[in-house]
Every structure is written in C-alpha cells, then in structure tokens.
PDB file of C-alpha atoms in Angstrom:
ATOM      1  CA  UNK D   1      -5.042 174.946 193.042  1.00 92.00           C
ATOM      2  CA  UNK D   2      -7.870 175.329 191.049  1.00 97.00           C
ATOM      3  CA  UNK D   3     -10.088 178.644 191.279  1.00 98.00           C
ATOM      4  CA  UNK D   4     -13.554 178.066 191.831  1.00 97.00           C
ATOM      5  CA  UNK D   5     -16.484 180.454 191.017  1.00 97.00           C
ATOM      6  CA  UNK D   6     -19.836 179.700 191.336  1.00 97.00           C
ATOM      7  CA  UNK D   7     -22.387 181.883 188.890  1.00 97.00           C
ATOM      8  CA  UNK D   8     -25.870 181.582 190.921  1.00 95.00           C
ATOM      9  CA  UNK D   9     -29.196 182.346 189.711  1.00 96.00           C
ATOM     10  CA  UNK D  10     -28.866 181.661 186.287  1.00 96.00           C
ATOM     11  CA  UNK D  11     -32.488 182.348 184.661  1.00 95.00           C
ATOM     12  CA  UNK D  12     -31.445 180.069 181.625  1.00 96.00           C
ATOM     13  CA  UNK D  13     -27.890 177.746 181.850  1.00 97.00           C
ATOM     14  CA  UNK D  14     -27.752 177.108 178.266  1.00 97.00           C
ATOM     15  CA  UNK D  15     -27.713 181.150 177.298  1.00 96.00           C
ATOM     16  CA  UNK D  16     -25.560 182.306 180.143  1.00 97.00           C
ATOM     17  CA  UNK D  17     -23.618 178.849 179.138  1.00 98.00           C
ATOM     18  CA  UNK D  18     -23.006 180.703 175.561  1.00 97.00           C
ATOM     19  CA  UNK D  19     -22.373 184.121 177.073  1.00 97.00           C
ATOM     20  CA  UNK D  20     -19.612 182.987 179.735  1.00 98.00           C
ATOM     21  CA  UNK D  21     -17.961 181.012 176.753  1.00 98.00           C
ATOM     22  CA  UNK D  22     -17.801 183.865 174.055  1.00 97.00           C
ATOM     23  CA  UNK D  23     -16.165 185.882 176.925  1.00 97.00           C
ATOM     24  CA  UNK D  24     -13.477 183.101 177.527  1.00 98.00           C
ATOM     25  CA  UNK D  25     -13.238 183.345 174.525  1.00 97.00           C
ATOM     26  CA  UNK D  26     -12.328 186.627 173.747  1.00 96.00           C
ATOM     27  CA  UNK D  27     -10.359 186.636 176.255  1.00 97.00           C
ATOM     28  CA  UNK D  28      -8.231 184.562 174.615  1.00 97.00           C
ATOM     29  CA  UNK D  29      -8.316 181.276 176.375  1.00 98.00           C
ATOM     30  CA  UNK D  30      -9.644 177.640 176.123  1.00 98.00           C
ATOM     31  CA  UNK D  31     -12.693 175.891 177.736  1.00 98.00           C
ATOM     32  CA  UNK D  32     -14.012 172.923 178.144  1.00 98.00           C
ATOM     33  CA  UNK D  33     -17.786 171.847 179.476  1.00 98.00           C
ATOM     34  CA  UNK D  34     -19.401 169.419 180.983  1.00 98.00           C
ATOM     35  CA  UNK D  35     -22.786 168.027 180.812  1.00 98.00           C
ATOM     36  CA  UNK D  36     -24.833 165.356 180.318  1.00 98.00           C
ATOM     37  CA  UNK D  37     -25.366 164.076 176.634  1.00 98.00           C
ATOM     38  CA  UNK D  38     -28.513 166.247 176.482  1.00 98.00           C
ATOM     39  CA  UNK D  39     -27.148 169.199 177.634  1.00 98.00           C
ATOM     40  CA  UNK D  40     -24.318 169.104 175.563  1.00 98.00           C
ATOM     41  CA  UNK D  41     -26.159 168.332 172.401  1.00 98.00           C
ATOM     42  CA  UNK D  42     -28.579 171.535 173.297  1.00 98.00           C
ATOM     43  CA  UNK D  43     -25.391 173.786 174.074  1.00 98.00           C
ATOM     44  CA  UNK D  44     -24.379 172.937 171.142  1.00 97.00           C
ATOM     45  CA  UNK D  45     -27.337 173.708 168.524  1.00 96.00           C
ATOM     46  CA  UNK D  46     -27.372 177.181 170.969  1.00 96.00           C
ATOM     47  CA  UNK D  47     -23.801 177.983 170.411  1.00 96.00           C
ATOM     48  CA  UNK D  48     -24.646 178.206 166.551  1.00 93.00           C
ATOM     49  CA  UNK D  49     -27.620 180.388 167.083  1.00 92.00           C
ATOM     50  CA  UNK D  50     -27.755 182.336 170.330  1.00 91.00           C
ATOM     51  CA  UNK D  51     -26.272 185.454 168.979  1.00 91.00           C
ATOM     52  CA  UNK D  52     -26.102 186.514 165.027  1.00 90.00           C
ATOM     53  CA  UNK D  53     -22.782 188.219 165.109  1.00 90.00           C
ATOM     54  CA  UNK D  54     -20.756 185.414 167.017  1.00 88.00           C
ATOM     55  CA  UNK D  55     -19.083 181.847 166.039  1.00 88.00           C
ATOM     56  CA  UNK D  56     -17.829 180.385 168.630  1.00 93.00           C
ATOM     57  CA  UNK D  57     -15.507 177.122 167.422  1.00 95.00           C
ATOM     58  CA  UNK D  58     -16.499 174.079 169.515  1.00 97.00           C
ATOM     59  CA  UNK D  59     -16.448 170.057 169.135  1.00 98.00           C
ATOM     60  CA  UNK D  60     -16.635 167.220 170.968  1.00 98.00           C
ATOM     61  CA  UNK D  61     -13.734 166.398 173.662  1.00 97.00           C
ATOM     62  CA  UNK D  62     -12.478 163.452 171.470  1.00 96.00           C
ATOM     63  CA  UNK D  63     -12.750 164.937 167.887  1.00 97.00           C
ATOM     64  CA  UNK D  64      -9.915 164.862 165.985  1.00 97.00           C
ATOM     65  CA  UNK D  65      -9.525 168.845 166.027  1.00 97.00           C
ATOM     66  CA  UNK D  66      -9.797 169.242 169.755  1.00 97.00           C
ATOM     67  CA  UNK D  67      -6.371 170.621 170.236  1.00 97.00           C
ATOM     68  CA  UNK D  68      -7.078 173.057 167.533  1.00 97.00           C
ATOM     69  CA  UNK D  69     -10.562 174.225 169.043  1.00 98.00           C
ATOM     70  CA  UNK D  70     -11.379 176.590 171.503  1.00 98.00           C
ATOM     71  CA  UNK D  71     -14.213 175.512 173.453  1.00 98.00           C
ATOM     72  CA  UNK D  72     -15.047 171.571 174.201  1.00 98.00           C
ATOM     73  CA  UNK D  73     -17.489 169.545 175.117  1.00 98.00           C
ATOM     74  CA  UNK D  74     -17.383 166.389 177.049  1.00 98.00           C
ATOM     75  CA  UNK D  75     -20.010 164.349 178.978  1.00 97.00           C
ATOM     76  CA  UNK D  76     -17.510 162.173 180.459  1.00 96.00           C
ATOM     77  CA  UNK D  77     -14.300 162.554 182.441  1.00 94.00           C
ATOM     78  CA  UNK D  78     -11.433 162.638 179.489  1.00 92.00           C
ATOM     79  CA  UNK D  79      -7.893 163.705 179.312  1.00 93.00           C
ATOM     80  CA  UNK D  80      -8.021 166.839 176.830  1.00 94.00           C
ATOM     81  CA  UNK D  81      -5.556 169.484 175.519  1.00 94.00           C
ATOM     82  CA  UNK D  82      -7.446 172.185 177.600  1.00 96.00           C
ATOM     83  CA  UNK D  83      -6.204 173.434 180.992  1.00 97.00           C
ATOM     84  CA  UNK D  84      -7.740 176.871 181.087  1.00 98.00           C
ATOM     85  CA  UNK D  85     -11.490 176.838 182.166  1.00 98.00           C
ATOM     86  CA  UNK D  86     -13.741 173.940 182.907  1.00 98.00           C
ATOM     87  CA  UNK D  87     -17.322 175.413 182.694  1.00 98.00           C
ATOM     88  CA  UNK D  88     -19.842 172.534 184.686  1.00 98.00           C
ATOM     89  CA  UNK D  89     -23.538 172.366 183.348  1.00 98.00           C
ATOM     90  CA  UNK D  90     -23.917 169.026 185.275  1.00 97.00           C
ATOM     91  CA  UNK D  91     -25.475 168.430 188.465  1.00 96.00           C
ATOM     92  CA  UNK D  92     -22.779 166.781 189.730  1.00 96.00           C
ATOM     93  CA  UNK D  93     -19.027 167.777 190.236  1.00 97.00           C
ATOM     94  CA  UNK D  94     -16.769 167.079 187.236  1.00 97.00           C
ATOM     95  CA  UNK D  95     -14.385 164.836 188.815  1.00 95.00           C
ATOM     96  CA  UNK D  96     -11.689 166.172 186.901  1.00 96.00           C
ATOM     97  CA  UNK D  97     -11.873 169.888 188.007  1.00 96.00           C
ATOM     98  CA  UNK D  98      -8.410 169.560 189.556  1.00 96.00           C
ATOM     99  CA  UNK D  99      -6.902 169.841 186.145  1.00 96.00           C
ATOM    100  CA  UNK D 100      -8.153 173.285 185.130  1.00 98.00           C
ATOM    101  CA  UNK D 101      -6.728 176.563 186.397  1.00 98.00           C
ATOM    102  CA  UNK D 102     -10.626 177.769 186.926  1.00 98.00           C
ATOM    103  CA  UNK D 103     -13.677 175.951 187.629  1.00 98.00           C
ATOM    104  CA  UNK D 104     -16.549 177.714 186.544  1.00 98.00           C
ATOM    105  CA  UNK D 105     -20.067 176.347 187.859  1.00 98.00           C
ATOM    106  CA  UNK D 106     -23.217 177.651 186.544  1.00 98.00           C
ATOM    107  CA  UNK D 107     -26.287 177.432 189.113  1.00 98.00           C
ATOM    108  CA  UNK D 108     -29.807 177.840 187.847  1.00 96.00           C
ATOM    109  CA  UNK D 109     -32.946 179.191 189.165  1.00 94.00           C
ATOM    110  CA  UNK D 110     -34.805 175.834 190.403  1.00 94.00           C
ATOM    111  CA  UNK D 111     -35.021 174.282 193.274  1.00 92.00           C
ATOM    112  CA  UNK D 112     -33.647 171.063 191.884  1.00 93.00           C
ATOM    113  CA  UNK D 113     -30.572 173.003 190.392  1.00 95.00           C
ATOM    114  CA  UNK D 114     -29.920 175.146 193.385  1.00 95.00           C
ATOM    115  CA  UNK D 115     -29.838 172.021 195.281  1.00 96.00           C
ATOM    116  CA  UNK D 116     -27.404 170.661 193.652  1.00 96.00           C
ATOM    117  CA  UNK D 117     -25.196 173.782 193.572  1.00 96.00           C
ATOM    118  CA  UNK D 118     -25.031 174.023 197.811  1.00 96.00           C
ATOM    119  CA  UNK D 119     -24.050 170.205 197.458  1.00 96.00           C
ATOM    120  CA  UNK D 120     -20.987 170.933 194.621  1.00 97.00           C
ATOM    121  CA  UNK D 121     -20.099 173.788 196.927  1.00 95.00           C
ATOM    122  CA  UNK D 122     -19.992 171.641 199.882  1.00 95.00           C
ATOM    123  CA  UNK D 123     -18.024 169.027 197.680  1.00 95.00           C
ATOM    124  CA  UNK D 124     -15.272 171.795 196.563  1.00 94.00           C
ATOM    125  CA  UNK D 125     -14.556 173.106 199.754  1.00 89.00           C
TER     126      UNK D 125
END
C-alpha cells in the first residue's frame, strides 16, 4: 500500500518542490513528479537554479536516460523505472500513485490549491 503524506501550506510549490527532491535525493532514492506541462517546464528551469551548491539530475519520464536518472518528470500517466516516491504538483490525483511506495502531495497556500488538496485527500482515502 502506498504511503501517503500530504505537505500543506506550501508558500511556494515549485521551491519546496526542489527542497523535498534534493532530500529524496540524498537520501538515496528515486522520484518521479507530476504536473502539468507548465509546471514541469518551471520545476525544471528551478531545479538548475534554486540553490548554488546543488545539481540535482532530472529528465523527462520518457528520455532515453530515465532509468539512469534520479528524479523524473512526467505530465502524463507513464510506466517508468521509478517505484520510490511520486511527488504530485498537479491539482488532480496522479492516477498512477498505486505504483510508488510513497505518495508525496504538495498543497499550496491558495484557496484554489487548498481546494484541491481536501478533494485529493478525500480521493486517497
């Protein structure tokens, strides 16, 4: 069964996004998030810059190198190599989470994303 934690009140998704990933990380384990396109391409540029002394290796779900990369990012349900942590940006519940050992969904501030959130809760349990 798949562990679910939610991380509420997020003041910006995209930077605790990059923080909650270089911990997986370090920790030693794979990732994968989802978003929409936008998000993804965002999390992206702010996974090269968000901190000066950290690279965190990440490519899209279907690159050639995704078995090889720690963290990766998919808009759309796909099979990949990764069965550690799915990290969900969306609005919506990935409807893959079942795969993953941990789901880990990120809940901003606003109402529109805190809306969401109690809904995705509602779905997992």
């Amino acid at each position: 069964m798949t562990r679910i934690d939610f991380h509420f009140n997020a003041p910006d998704k995209l930077q605790y996004g990059c923080r909650l990933l270089r911990k997986i990380y370090r920790a030693g384990q794979r990732a994968v998030v989802y978003a929409p396109p936008t998000v993804l391409a965002a999390l992206d540029r702010e996974l090269w810059t968000f901190s000066p002394l950290d690279f965190i290796a990440h490519v899209p779900a279907l690159d050639p190198l995704a078995a090889s990369t720690p963290i990766l990012l998919c808009s759309e349900p796909v099979d990949t190599p990764h069965r550690d942590v799915l990290v969900n940006l969306a609005l919506q519940p990935p409807s893959f989470f079942s795969r993953f050992e941990r789901l880990a969904d990120i809940v901003g501030r606003d109402g529109a994303s805190a809306d969401a959130g109690r809904r995705r809760w509602k779905f997992y349990r």
